[in-house]
Amino acid sequence: MACTIMQLTEHVGAEVRGVDLREPIDADTHAALNRAFVAHHVLVIRDQDYTPENFKTAAQVFGELQQHDKKEHHVPGHPDVYYVANDEIVNGKRIIPGETFHTDHSNHPRPPKATTLFAVQLPSRGGDTQYVSMHRAYDDLPQSMKDRIKDLRAVHVYQSKYSPRSLGKIDAASLQDIPPPGVHPLVRRHPENQRPALYLNPVRIEAIEGMADRDALALIEELMAHATQPRYEYRHRWRHGDMVIWDNRSVMHQANPDYDMAERRYLYRLMLKGTAPIGI
Ligand SMILES: [Fe+2]
């Protein structure tokens, strides 16, 4: 079974076929998959069939597993395999994990380099995941904006008091393990492809060092409006058997609540350890 990798859009995404990540893979395939991940930022690996343990094996082709903040959201019997689902309701409002554009766990001093999902149950339609290239968004900024944001650093907390959405409940044990806020450059250099990228997250960013909150929020809003334009996007329509892995250093992503909530959407979720973001 030959592994093929096909680019999906000009800026983001590649589709992988002909590989079964439940089984050990050879060194060439391993290297090719990791090169494609760094080059295309999102890999859609088709036709997989995983137990939670298989999914761990597959994810580790790309790095080392990282625990989630909400440890209680784990698959029963598998404390280190997590899930996202559409069944949590807080104060009468349904929590859709990832509903606005963000990058994962940026409140950590060393945020995860990657996140991966495996589709277990999907709605009959809708529930796409959108990805935008933060490399291309940065490249296209006017020079005056590049100069303005070059040395700025943002404070990322677990949930910003300015967050556009609730992150839902977190239990006391998990809350205790939340690390101190991450203070990260607004523009980071990717440690593997060396490209600069915007590093934004309105869910977590509570301040920019040396700026009044009002000015910081206005700047983040302006950069978000720029970065989330459709021209930077790959929109993933989920199919059964899809494992999708994305590079949190290169893209933001968001989930869509545009489906029948009587239908269950349930995906296994794992993250991979990253390093402290470095400015340009
Ligand atoms: Fe997310």
PDB file of C-alpha atoms and ligand atoms in Angstrom:
ATOM      1  CA  MET A   1       0.000   0.000   0.000  1.00  0.00           C
ATOM      2  CA  ALA A   2       1.792   3.140  -1.214  1.00  0.00           C
ATOM      3  CA  CYS A   3       1.375   6.293   0.853  1.00  0.00           C
ATOM      4  CA  THR A   4       0.287   9.295  -1.247  1.00  0.00           C
ATOM      5  CA  ILE A   5       0.214  12.924  -0.102  1.00  0.00           C
ATOM      6  CA  MET A   6      -1.838  15.408  -2.110  1.00  0.00           C
ATOM      7  CA  GLN A   7      -2.033  19.145  -1.450  1.00  0.00           C
ATOM      8  CA  LEU A   8      -5.603  20.353  -0.780  1.00  0.00           C
ATOM      9  CA  THR A   9      -5.393  24.161  -1.098  1.00  0.00           C
ATOM     10  CA  GLU A  10      -2.671  26.616  -2.003  1.00  0.00           C
ATOM     11  CA  HIS A  11      -1.939  27.587   1.617  1.00  0.00           C
ATOM     12  CA  VAL A  12      -3.228  24.894   3.965  1.00  0.00           C
ATOM     13  CA  GLY A  13      -3.870  21.189   3.968  1.00  0.00           C
ATOM     14  CA  ALA A  14      -2.802  17.908   2.419  1.00  0.00           C
ATOM     15  CA  GLU A  15      -4.628  14.613   2.117  1.00  0.00           C
ATOM     16  CA  VAL A  16      -2.836  11.388   2.994  1.00  0.00           C
ATOM     17  CA  ARG A  17      -3.963   8.029   1.644  1.00  0.00           C
ATOM     18  CA  GLY A  18      -2.594   4.515   1.615  1.00  0.00           C
ATOM     19  CA  VAL A  19      -1.258   4.392   5.157  1.00  0.00           C
ATOM     20  CA  ASP A  20      -2.510   2.584   8.269  1.00  0.00           C
ATOM     21  CA  LEU A  21      -1.124   4.307  11.359  1.00  0.00           C
ATOM     22  CA  ARG A  22      -2.202   1.485  13.685  1.00  0.00           C
ATOM     23  CA  GLU A  23       0.872  -0.346  12.465  1.00  0.00           C
ATOM     24  CA  PRO A  24       4.551   0.650  12.605  1.00  0.00           C
ATOM     25  CA  ILE A  25       5.608   2.596   9.503  1.00  0.00           C
ATOM     26  CA  ASP A  26       8.998   2.659   7.798  1.00  0.00           C
ATOM     27  CA  ALA A  27      11.470   5.514   8.269  1.00  0.00           C
ATOM     28  CA  ASP A  28      10.830   7.026   4.832  1.00  0.00           C
ATOM     29  CA  THR A  29       7.057   7.208   5.370  1.00  0.00           C
ATOM     30  CA  HIS A  30       7.608   8.612   8.861  1.00  0.00           C
ATOM     31  CA  ALA A  31       9.855  11.355   7.489  1.00  0.00           C
ATOM     32  CA  ALA A  32       7.524  12.115   4.571  1.00  0.00           C
ATOM     33  CA  LEU A  33       4.517  12.506   6.872  1.00  0.00           C
ATOM     34  CA  ASN A  34       6.389  14.822   9.235  1.00  0.00           C
ATOM     35  CA  ARG A  35       7.710  16.919   6.312  1.00  0.00           C
ATOM     36  CA  ALA A  36       4.192  17.212   4.912  1.00  0.00           C
ATOM     37  CA  PHE A  37       2.850  18.222   8.331  1.00  0.00           C
ATOM     38  CA  VAL A  38       5.344  21.085   8.618  1.00  0.00           C
ATOM     39  CA  ALA A  39       4.869  22.173   4.990  1.00  0.00           C
ATOM     40  CA  HIS A  40       1.043  21.964   4.775  1.00  0.00           C
ATOM     41  CA  HIS A  41       0.075  22.560   8.449  1.00  0.00           C
ATOM     42  CA  VAL A  42      -3.008  20.300   8.307  1.00  0.00           C
ATOM     43  CA  LEU A  43      -2.944  16.629   7.322  1.00  0.00           C
ATOM     44  CA  VAL A  44      -6.142  14.746   6.553  1.00  0.00           C
ATOM     45  CA  ILE A  45      -5.301  11.079   6.924  1.00  0.00           C
ATOM     46  CA  ARG A  46      -8.125   9.077   5.341  1.00  0.00           C
ATOM     47  CA  ASP A  47      -9.588   5.653   6.008  1.00  0.00           C
ATOM     48  CA  GLN A  48      -8.262   5.031   9.510  1.00  0.00           C
ATOM     49  CA  ASP A  49      -9.912   2.662  11.988  1.00  0.00           C
ATOM     50  CA  TYR A  50      -8.797   3.316  15.552  1.00  0.00           C
ATOM     51  CA  THR A  51      -9.424   2.210  19.069  1.00  0.00           C
ATOM     52  CA  PRO A  52      -8.337   4.894  21.577  1.00  0.00           C
ATOM     53  CA  GLU A  53      -4.997   3.082  21.945  1.00  0.00           C
ATOM     54  CA  ASN A  54      -4.529   2.925  18.149  1.00  0.00           C
ATOM     55  CA  PHE A  55      -5.126   6.671  18.023  1.00  0.00           C
ATOM     56  CA  LYS A  56      -2.326   7.237  20.536  1.00  0.00           C
ATOM     57  CA  THR A  57       0.012   5.146  18.395  1.00  0.00           C
ATOM     58  CA  ALA A  58      -0.969   7.162  15.294  1.00  0.00           C
ATOM     59  CA  ALA A  59      -0.538  10.554  16.962  1.00  0.00           C
ATOM     60  CA  GLN A  60       2.927   9.651  18.199  1.00  0.00           C
ATOM     61  CA  VAL A  61       4.156   9.402  14.612  1.00  0.00           C
ATOM     62  CA  PHE A  62       4.278  13.209  14.881  1.00  0.00           C
ATOM     63  CA  GLY A  63       5.541  13.794  18.418  1.00  0.00           C
ATOM     64  CA  GLU A  64       5.088  13.283  22.117  1.00  0.00           C
ATOM     65  CA  LEU A  65       1.656  13.322  23.781  1.00  0.00           C
ATOM     66  CA  GLN A  66       0.656  16.254  25.978  1.00  0.00           C
ATOM     67  CA  GLN A  67      -2.014  16.141  28.665  1.00  0.00           C
ATOM     68  CA  HIS A  68      -5.093  18.344  28.249  1.00  0.00           C
ATOM     69  CA  ASP A  69      -6.157  20.994  30.739  1.00  0.00           C
ATOM     70  CA  LYS A  70      -9.588  19.373  31.139  1.00  0.00           C
ATOM     71  CA  LYS A  71      -8.427  15.932  32.177  1.00  0.00           C
ATOM     72  CA  GLU A  72     -11.996  14.911  32.997  1.00  0.00           C
ATOM     73  CA  HIS A  73     -12.889  14.994  29.284  1.00  0.00           C
ATOM     74  CA  HIS A  74     -11.235  11.672  28.649  1.00  0.00           C
ATOM     75  CA  VAL A  75     -12.539   8.549  26.985  1.00  0.00           C
ATOM     76  CA  PRO A  76     -13.808   6.150  29.700  1.00  0.00           C
ATOM     77  CA  GLY A  77     -11.049   3.682  30.569  1.00  0.00           C
ATOM     78  CA  HIS A  78      -8.427   5.742  28.684  1.00  0.00           C
ATOM     79  CA  PRO A  79      -7.265   8.596  30.954  1.00  0.00           C
ATOM     80  CA  ASP A  80      -4.826   9.960  28.372  1.00  0.00           C
ATOM     81  CA  VAL A  81      -7.179   9.936  25.376  1.00  0.00           C
ATOM     82  CA  TYR A  82      -9.514  12.921  25.331  1.00  0.00           C
ATOM     83  CA  TYR A  83     -12.622  13.776  23.321  1.00  0.00           C
ATOM     84  CA  VAL A  84     -14.675  16.661  21.996  1.00  0.00           C
ATOM     85  CA  ALA A  85     -18.450  16.325  21.874  1.00  0.00           C
ATOM     86  CA  ASN A  86     -21.531  18.496  21.520  1.00  0.00           C
ATOM     87  CA  ASP A  87     -23.330  17.292  24.643  1.00  0.00           C
ATOM     88  CA  GLU A  88     -22.265  19.796  27.331  1.00  0.00           C
ATOM     89  CA  ILE A  89     -24.817  22.400  28.396  1.00  0.00           C
ATOM     90  CA  VAL A  90     -23.885  25.129  30.906  1.00  0.00           C
ATOM     91  CA  ASN A  91     -26.497  27.614  32.153  1.00  0.00           C
ATOM     92  CA  GLY A  92     -28.867  26.514  29.416  1.00  0.00           C
ATOM     93  CA  LYS A  93     -26.329  27.165  26.669  1.00  0.00           C
ATOM     94  CA  ARG A  94     -24.740  24.371  24.682  1.00  0.00           C
ATOM     95  CA  ILE A  95     -20.942  24.426  24.675  1.00  0.00           C
ATOM     96  CA  ILE A  96     -19.464  23.793  21.245  1.00  0.00           C
ATOM     97  CA  PRO A  97     -15.737  23.244  21.835  1.00  0.00           C
ATOM     98  CA  GLY A  98     -13.661  25.406  19.501  1.00  0.00           C
ATOM     99  CA  GLU A  99     -16.555  27.485  18.164  1.00  0.00           C
ATOM    100  CA  THR A 100     -14.513  30.625  17.372  1.00  0.00           C
ATOM    101  CA  PHE A 101     -11.077  30.861  15.743  1.00  0.00           C
ATOM    102  CA  HIS A 102      -8.263  30.063  18.153  1.00  0.00           C
ATOM    103  CA  THR A 103      -5.063  28.084  18.669  1.00  0.00           C
ATOM    104  CA  ASP A 104      -5.037  25.324  21.286  1.00  0.00           C
ATOM    105  CA  HIS A 105      -3.845  25.669  24.883  1.00  0.00           C
ATOM    106  CA  SER A 106      -1.901  28.895  24.199  1.00  0.00           C
ATOM    107  CA  ASN A 107      -2.169  29.640  27.929  1.00  0.00           C
ATOM    108  CA  HIS A 108       0.702  27.210  28.405  1.00  0.00           C
ATOM    109  CA  PRO A 109       4.277  28.533  28.518  1.00  0.00           C
ATOM    110  CA  ARG A 110       5.055  25.750  26.003  1.00  0.00           C
ATOM    111  CA  PRO A 111       1.850  25.366  24.002  1.00  0.00           C
ATOM    112  CA  PRO A 112       1.175  22.124  22.110  1.00  0.00           C
ATOM    113  CA  LYS A 113       2.674  22.058  18.630  1.00  0.00           C
ATOM    114  CA  ALA A 114      -0.145  19.952  17.261  1.00  0.00           C
ATOM    115  CA  THR A 115      -3.671  18.769  17.920  1.00  0.00           C
ATOM    116  CA  THR A 116      -5.303  15.787  16.294  1.00  0.00           C
ATOM    117  CA  LEU A 117      -8.885  14.552  16.081  1.00  0.00           C
ATOM    118  CA  PHE A 118     -10.306  11.224  14.992  1.00  0.00           C
ATOM    119  CA  ALA A 119     -13.945  11.136  13.951  1.00  0.00           C
ATOM    120  CA  VAL A 120     -15.914   8.580  15.959  1.00  0.00           C
ATOM    121  CA  GLN A 121     -19.465   9.926  15.467  1.00  0.00           C
ATOM    122  CA  LEU A 122     -20.386  12.648  12.964  1.00  0.00           C
ATOM    123  CA  PRO A 123     -23.610  14.509  12.270  1.00  0.00           C
ATOM    124  CA  SER A 124     -25.223  13.639   8.944  1.00  0.00           C
ATOM    125  CA  ARG A 125     -24.286  17.085   7.648  1.00  0.00           C
ATOM    126  CA  GLY A 126     -22.332  20.136   8.860  1.00  0.00           C
ATOM    127  CA  GLY A 127     -19.797  20.311  11.692  1.00  0.00           C
ATOM    128  CA  ASP A 128     -16.875  21.241   9.418  1.00  0.00           C
ATOM    129  CA  THR A 129     -13.605  22.480  10.915  1.00  0.00           C
ATOM    130  CA  GLN A 130     -12.013  25.587   9.359  1.00  0.00           C
ATOM    131  CA  TYR A 131      -8.292  26.322   9.327  1.00  0.00           C
ATOM    132  CA  VAL A 132      -6.535  29.572   8.364  1.00  0.00           C
ATOM    133  CA  SER A 133      -2.854  30.027   7.554  1.00  0.00           C
ATOM    134  CA  MET A 134      -1.206  32.381   9.998  1.00  0.00           C
ATOM    135  CA  HIS A 135       1.927  32.402   7.838  1.00  0.00           C
ATOM    136  CA  ARG A 136       0.088  33.782   4.824  1.00  0.00           C
ATOM    137  CA  ALA A 137      -1.917  36.168   6.977  1.00  0.00           C
ATOM    138  CA  TYR A 138       1.322  37.557   8.394  1.00  0.00           C
ATOM    139  CA  ASP A 139       3.055  37.741   4.993  1.00  0.00           C
ATOM    140  CA  ASP A 140       0.217  39.857   3.578  1.00  0.00           C
ATOM    141  CA  LEU A 141       0.212  42.483   6.353  1.00  0.00           C
ATOM    142  CA  PRO A 142       1.325  45.969   5.377  1.00  0.00           C
ATOM    143  CA  GLN A 143       4.898  46.723   6.447  1.00  0.00           C
ATOM    144  CA  SER A 144       3.637  49.382   8.877  1.00  0.00           C
ATOM    145  CA  MET A 145       1.635  46.729  10.768  1.00  0.00           C
ATOM    146  CA  LYS A 146       4.545  44.284  10.714  1.00  0.00           C
ATOM    147  CA  ASP A 147       6.735  46.967  12.282  1.00  0.00           C
ATOM    148  CA  ARG A 148       4.089  47.805  14.862  1.00  0.00           C
ATOM    149  CA  ILE A 149       3.555  44.247  16.137  1.00  0.00           C
ATOM    150  CA  LYS A 150       7.069  42.841  15.723  1.00  0.00           C
ATOM    151  CA  ASP A 151       8.078  43.078  19.387  1.00  0.00           C
ATOM    152  CA  LEU A 152       4.670  42.860  21.079  1.00  0.00           C
ATOM    153  CA  ARG A 153       3.947  40.113  23.580  1.00  0.00           C
ATOM    154  CA  ALA A 154       0.511  38.930  24.641  1.00  0.00           C
ATOM    155  CA  VAL A 155      -0.560  37.402  27.943  1.00  0.00           C
ATOM    156  CA  HIS A 156      -2.551  34.164  27.394  1.00  0.00           C
ATOM    157  CA  VAL A 157      -4.570  32.966  30.405  1.00  0.00           C
ATOM    158  CA  TYR A 158      -6.798  29.873  30.732  1.00  0.00           C
ATOM    159  CA  GLN A 159      -9.887  31.888  29.807  1.00  0.00           C
ATOM    160  CA  SER A 160      -9.607  35.605  29.076  1.00  0.00           C
ATOM    161  CA  LYS A 161     -12.152  37.866  30.707  1.00  0.00           C
ATOM    162  CA  TYR A 162     -12.581  39.168  27.137  1.00  0.00           C
ATOM    163  CA  SER A 163     -13.148  35.716  25.599  1.00  0.00           C
ATOM    164  CA  PRO A 164     -15.942  35.639  22.995  1.00  0.00           C
ATOM    165  CA  ARG A 165     -17.191  32.314  24.384  1.00  0.00           C
ATOM    166  CA  SER A 166     -17.236  30.115  27.471  1.00  0.00           C
ATOM    167  CA  LEU A 167     -14.878  27.166  27.643  1.00  0.00           C
ATOM    168  CA  GLY A 168     -17.416  25.216  29.718  1.00  0.00           C
ATOM    169  CA  LYS A 169     -16.826  23.549  33.043  1.00  0.00           C
ATOM    170  CA  ILE A 170     -13.485  22.436  34.356  1.00  0.00           C
ATOM    171  CA  ASP A 171     -13.211  20.421  37.552  1.00  0.00           C
ATOM    172  CA  ALA A 172     -11.211  21.474  40.609  1.00  0.00           C
ATOM    173  CA  ALA A 173      -8.426  18.915  40.109  1.00  0.00           C
ATOM    174  CA  SER A 174      -7.849  20.048  36.521  1.00  0.00           C
ATOM    175  CA  LEU A 175      -8.006  23.711  37.503  1.00  0.00           C
ATOM    176  CA  GLN A 176      -5.275  23.146  40.054  1.00  0.00           C
ATOM    177  CA  ASP A 177      -2.919  21.899  37.342  1.00  0.00           C
ATOM    178  CA  ILE A 178      -3.384  24.876  34.979  1.00  0.00           C
ATOM    179  CA  PRO A 179       0.058  26.384  34.394  1.00  0.00           C
ATOM    180  CA  PRO A 180       0.853  30.081  34.917  1.00  0.00           C
ATOM    181  CA  PRO A 181      -0.150  32.287  31.943  1.00  0.00           C
ATOM    182  CA  GLY A 182       1.895  32.022  28.767  1.00  0.00           C
ATOM    183  CA  VAL A 183       3.413  35.296  27.578  1.00  0.00           C
ATOM    184  CA  HIS A 184       3.996  34.915  23.851  1.00  0.00           C
ATOM    185  CA  PRO A 185       5.080  37.068  20.921  1.00  0.00           C
ATOM    186  CA  LEU A 186       2.272  38.199  18.598  1.00  0.00           C
ATOM    187  CA  VAL A 187       4.519  37.121  15.739  1.00  0.00           C
ATOM    188  CA  ARG A 188       6.378  33.853  16.175  1.00  0.00           C
ATOM    189  CA  ARG A 189       8.910  32.056  14.031  1.00  0.00           C
ATOM    190  CA  HIS A 190       8.048  28.439  13.334  1.00  0.00           C
ATOM    191  CA  PRO A 191      10.924  26.351  14.708  1.00  0.00           C
ATOM    192  CA  GLU A 192      10.812  23.861  11.833  1.00  0.00           C
ATOM    193  CA  ASN A 193       9.790  25.682   8.650  1.00  0.00           C
ATOM    194  CA  GLN A 194      11.320  28.973   9.909  1.00  0.00           C
ATOM    195  CA  ARG A 195       8.372  31.011   8.613  1.00  0.00           C
ATOM    196  CA  PRO A 196       6.920  33.899  10.646  1.00  0.00           C
ATOM    197  CA  ALA A 197       3.292  33.522  11.757  1.00  0.00           C
ATOM    198  CA  LEU A 198       0.741  35.547  13.657  1.00  0.00           C
ATOM    199  CA  TYR A 199      -0.012  33.987  17.028  1.00  0.00           C
ATOM    200  CA  LEU A 200      -3.501  35.086  18.077  1.00  0.00           C
ATOM    201  CA  ASN A 201      -6.151  33.695  20.375  1.00  0.00           C
ATOM    202  CA  PRO A 202      -9.044  35.912  21.559  1.00  0.00           C
ATOM    203  CA  VAL A 203     -10.263  33.163  23.905  1.00  0.00           C
ATOM    204  CA  ARG A 204      -7.048  33.346  25.941  1.00  0.00           C
ATOM    205  CA  ILE A 205      -5.370  36.708  25.314  1.00  0.00           C
ATOM    206  CA  GLU A 206      -6.142  39.025  28.204  1.00  0.00           C
ATOM    207  CA  ALA A 207      -3.540  41.725  27.627  1.00  0.00           C
ATOM    208  CA  ILE A 208      -0.661  42.898  25.500  1.00  0.00           C
ATOM    209  CA  GLU A 209       2.326  43.989  27.532  1.00  0.00           C
ATOM    210  CA  GLY A 210       2.700  47.765  27.691  1.00  0.00           C
ATOM    211  CA  MET A 211      -0.694  48.509  26.104  1.00  0.00           C
ATOM    212  CA  ALA A 212      -4.020  49.642  27.542  1.00  0.00           C
ATOM    213  CA  ASP A 213      -6.571  46.804  27.281  1.00  0.00           C
ATOM    214  CA  ARG A 214      -8.798  48.862  24.997  1.00  0.00           C
ATOM    215  CA  ASP A 215      -5.955  49.374  22.499  1.00  0.00           C
ATOM    216  CA  ALA A 216      -4.850  45.743  22.803  1.00  0.00           C
ATOM    217  CA  LEU A 217      -8.358  44.446  22.097  1.00  0.00           C
ATOM    218  CA  ALA A 218      -8.732  46.745  19.097  1.00  0.00           C
ATOM    219  CA  LEU A 219      -5.428  45.502  17.685  1.00  0.00           C
ATOM    220  CA  ILE A 220      -6.332  41.834  18.212  1.00  0.00           C
ATOM    221  CA  GLU A 221      -9.712  42.438  16.573  1.00  0.00           C
ATOM    222  CA  GLU A 222      -8.080  44.070  13.551  1.00  0.00           C
ATOM    223  CA  LEU A 223      -5.565  41.245  13.165  1.00  0.00           C
ATOM    224  CA  MET A 224      -8.280  38.597  13.601  1.00  0.00           C
ATOM    225  CA  ALA A 225     -10.458  40.206  10.914  1.00  0.00           C
ATOM    226  CA  HIS A 226      -7.480  40.098   8.574  1.00  0.00           C
ATOM    227  CA  ALA A 227      -6.346  36.558   9.429  1.00  0.00           C
ATOM    228  CA  THR A 228      -9.760  34.889   9.163  1.00  0.00           C
ATOM    229  CA  GLN A 229     -10.440  35.901   5.555  1.00  0.00           C
ATOM    230  CA  PRO A 230     -11.595  32.984   3.367  1.00  0.00           C
ATOM    231  CA  ARG A 231      -8.517  33.314   1.166  1.00  0.00           C
ATOM    232  CA  TYR A 232      -6.363  31.917   4.000  1.00  0.00           C
ATOM    233  CA  GLU A 233      -8.688  29.015   4.699  1.00  0.00           C
ATOM    234  CA  TYR A 234      -8.988  25.288   4.264  1.00  0.00           C
ATOM    235  CA  ARG A 235     -12.404  24.023   5.341  1.00  0.00           C
ATOM    236  CA  HIS A 236     -12.475  20.391   6.348  1.00  0.00           C
ATOM    237  CA  ARG A 237     -15.633  18.396   5.719  1.00  0.00           C
ATOM    238  CA  TRP A 238     -15.357  15.385   7.973  1.00  0.00           C
ATOM    239  CA  ARG A 239     -15.725  11.810   6.738  1.00  0.00           C
ATOM    240  CA  HIS A 240     -15.768   8.646   8.796  1.00  0.00           C
ATOM    241  CA  GLY A 241     -12.222   7.323   9.090  1.00  0.00           C
ATOM    242  CA  ASP A 242     -10.609  10.775   9.070  1.00  0.00           C
ATOM    243  CA  MET A 243      -7.708  11.543  11.354  1.00  0.00           C
ATOM    244  CA  VAL A 244      -6.881  15.238  11.054  1.00  0.00           C
ATOM    245  CA  ILE A 245      -3.723  16.660  12.617  1.00  0.00           C
ATOM    246  CA  TRP A 246      -2.870  20.362  12.554  1.00  0.00           C
ATOM    247  CA  ASP A 247       0.067  22.557  13.468  1.00  0.00           C
ATOM    248  CA  ASN A 248      -0.935  25.079  16.133  1.00  0.00           C
ATOM    249  CA  ARG A 249       2.161  27.123  15.254  1.00  0.00           C
ATOM    250  CA  SER A 250       0.894  27.685  11.704  1.00  0.00           C
ATOM    251  CA  VAL A 251      -2.911  27.771  11.767  1.00  0.00           C
ATOM    252  CA  MET A 252      -5.893  28.869  13.799  1.00  0.00           C
ATOM    253  CA  HIS A 253      -9.003  26.696  13.660  1.00  0.00           C
ATOM    254  CA  GLN A 254     -12.682  26.788  14.528  1.00  0.00           C
ATOM    255  CA  ALA A 255     -15.577  24.356  14.833  1.00  0.00           C
ATOM    256  CA  ASN A 256     -19.044  24.976  13.406  1.00  0.00           C
ATOM    257  CA  PRO A 257     -22.319  24.457  15.317  1.00  0.00           C
ATOM    258  CA  ASP A 258     -24.334  24.352  12.068  1.00  0.00           C
ATOM    259  CA  TYR A 259     -25.864  20.880  12.447  1.00  0.00           C
ATOM    260  CA  ASP A 260     -28.754  19.180  14.181  1.00  0.00           C
ATOM    261  CA  MET A 261     -27.829  19.091  17.877  1.00  0.00           C
ATOM    262  CA  ALA A 262     -29.994  15.994  18.322  1.00  0.00           C
ATOM    263  CA  GLU A 263     -27.190  14.256  16.449  1.00  0.00           C
ATOM    264  CA  ARG A 264     -24.051  13.412  18.368  1.00  0.00           C
ATOM    265  CA  ARG A 265     -20.669  14.656  17.222  1.00  0.00           C
ATOM    266  CA  TYR A 266     -17.882  12.873  19.047  1.00  0.00           C
ATOM    267  CA  LEU A 267     -14.177  12.825  18.182  1.00  0.00           C
ATOM    268  CA  TYR A 268     -11.122  11.543  19.997  1.00  0.00           C
ATOM    269  CA  ARG A 269      -8.631  14.322  20.623  1.00  0.00           C
ATOM    270  CA  LEU A 270      -4.907  14.310  21.411  1.00  0.00           C
ATOM    271  CA  MET A 271      -2.258  17.025  21.550  1.00  0.00           C
ATOM    272  CA  LEU A 272       1.502  16.899  21.051  1.00  0.00           C
ATOM    273  CA  LYS A 273       4.082  18.735  23.098  1.00  0.00           C
ATOM    274  CA  GLY A 274       5.545  21.970  21.742  1.00  0.00           C
ATOM    275  CA  THR A 275       8.200  24.480  22.690  1.00  0.00           C
ATOM    276  CA  ALA A 276       8.049  28.084  23.926  1.00  0.00           C
ATOM    277  CA  PRO A 277       7.152  30.387  20.989  1.00  0.00           C
ATOM    278  CA  ILE A 278      10.061  32.515  19.798  1.00  0.00           C
ATOM    279  CA  GLY A 279       9.675  35.925  18.152  1.00  0.00           C
ATOM    280  CA  ILE A 280      11.075  36.852  14.771  1.00  0.00           C
TER     281      ILE A 280
HETATM  282 FE    FE B   1      -9.289  23.901  19.401  1.00  0.00          FE
END
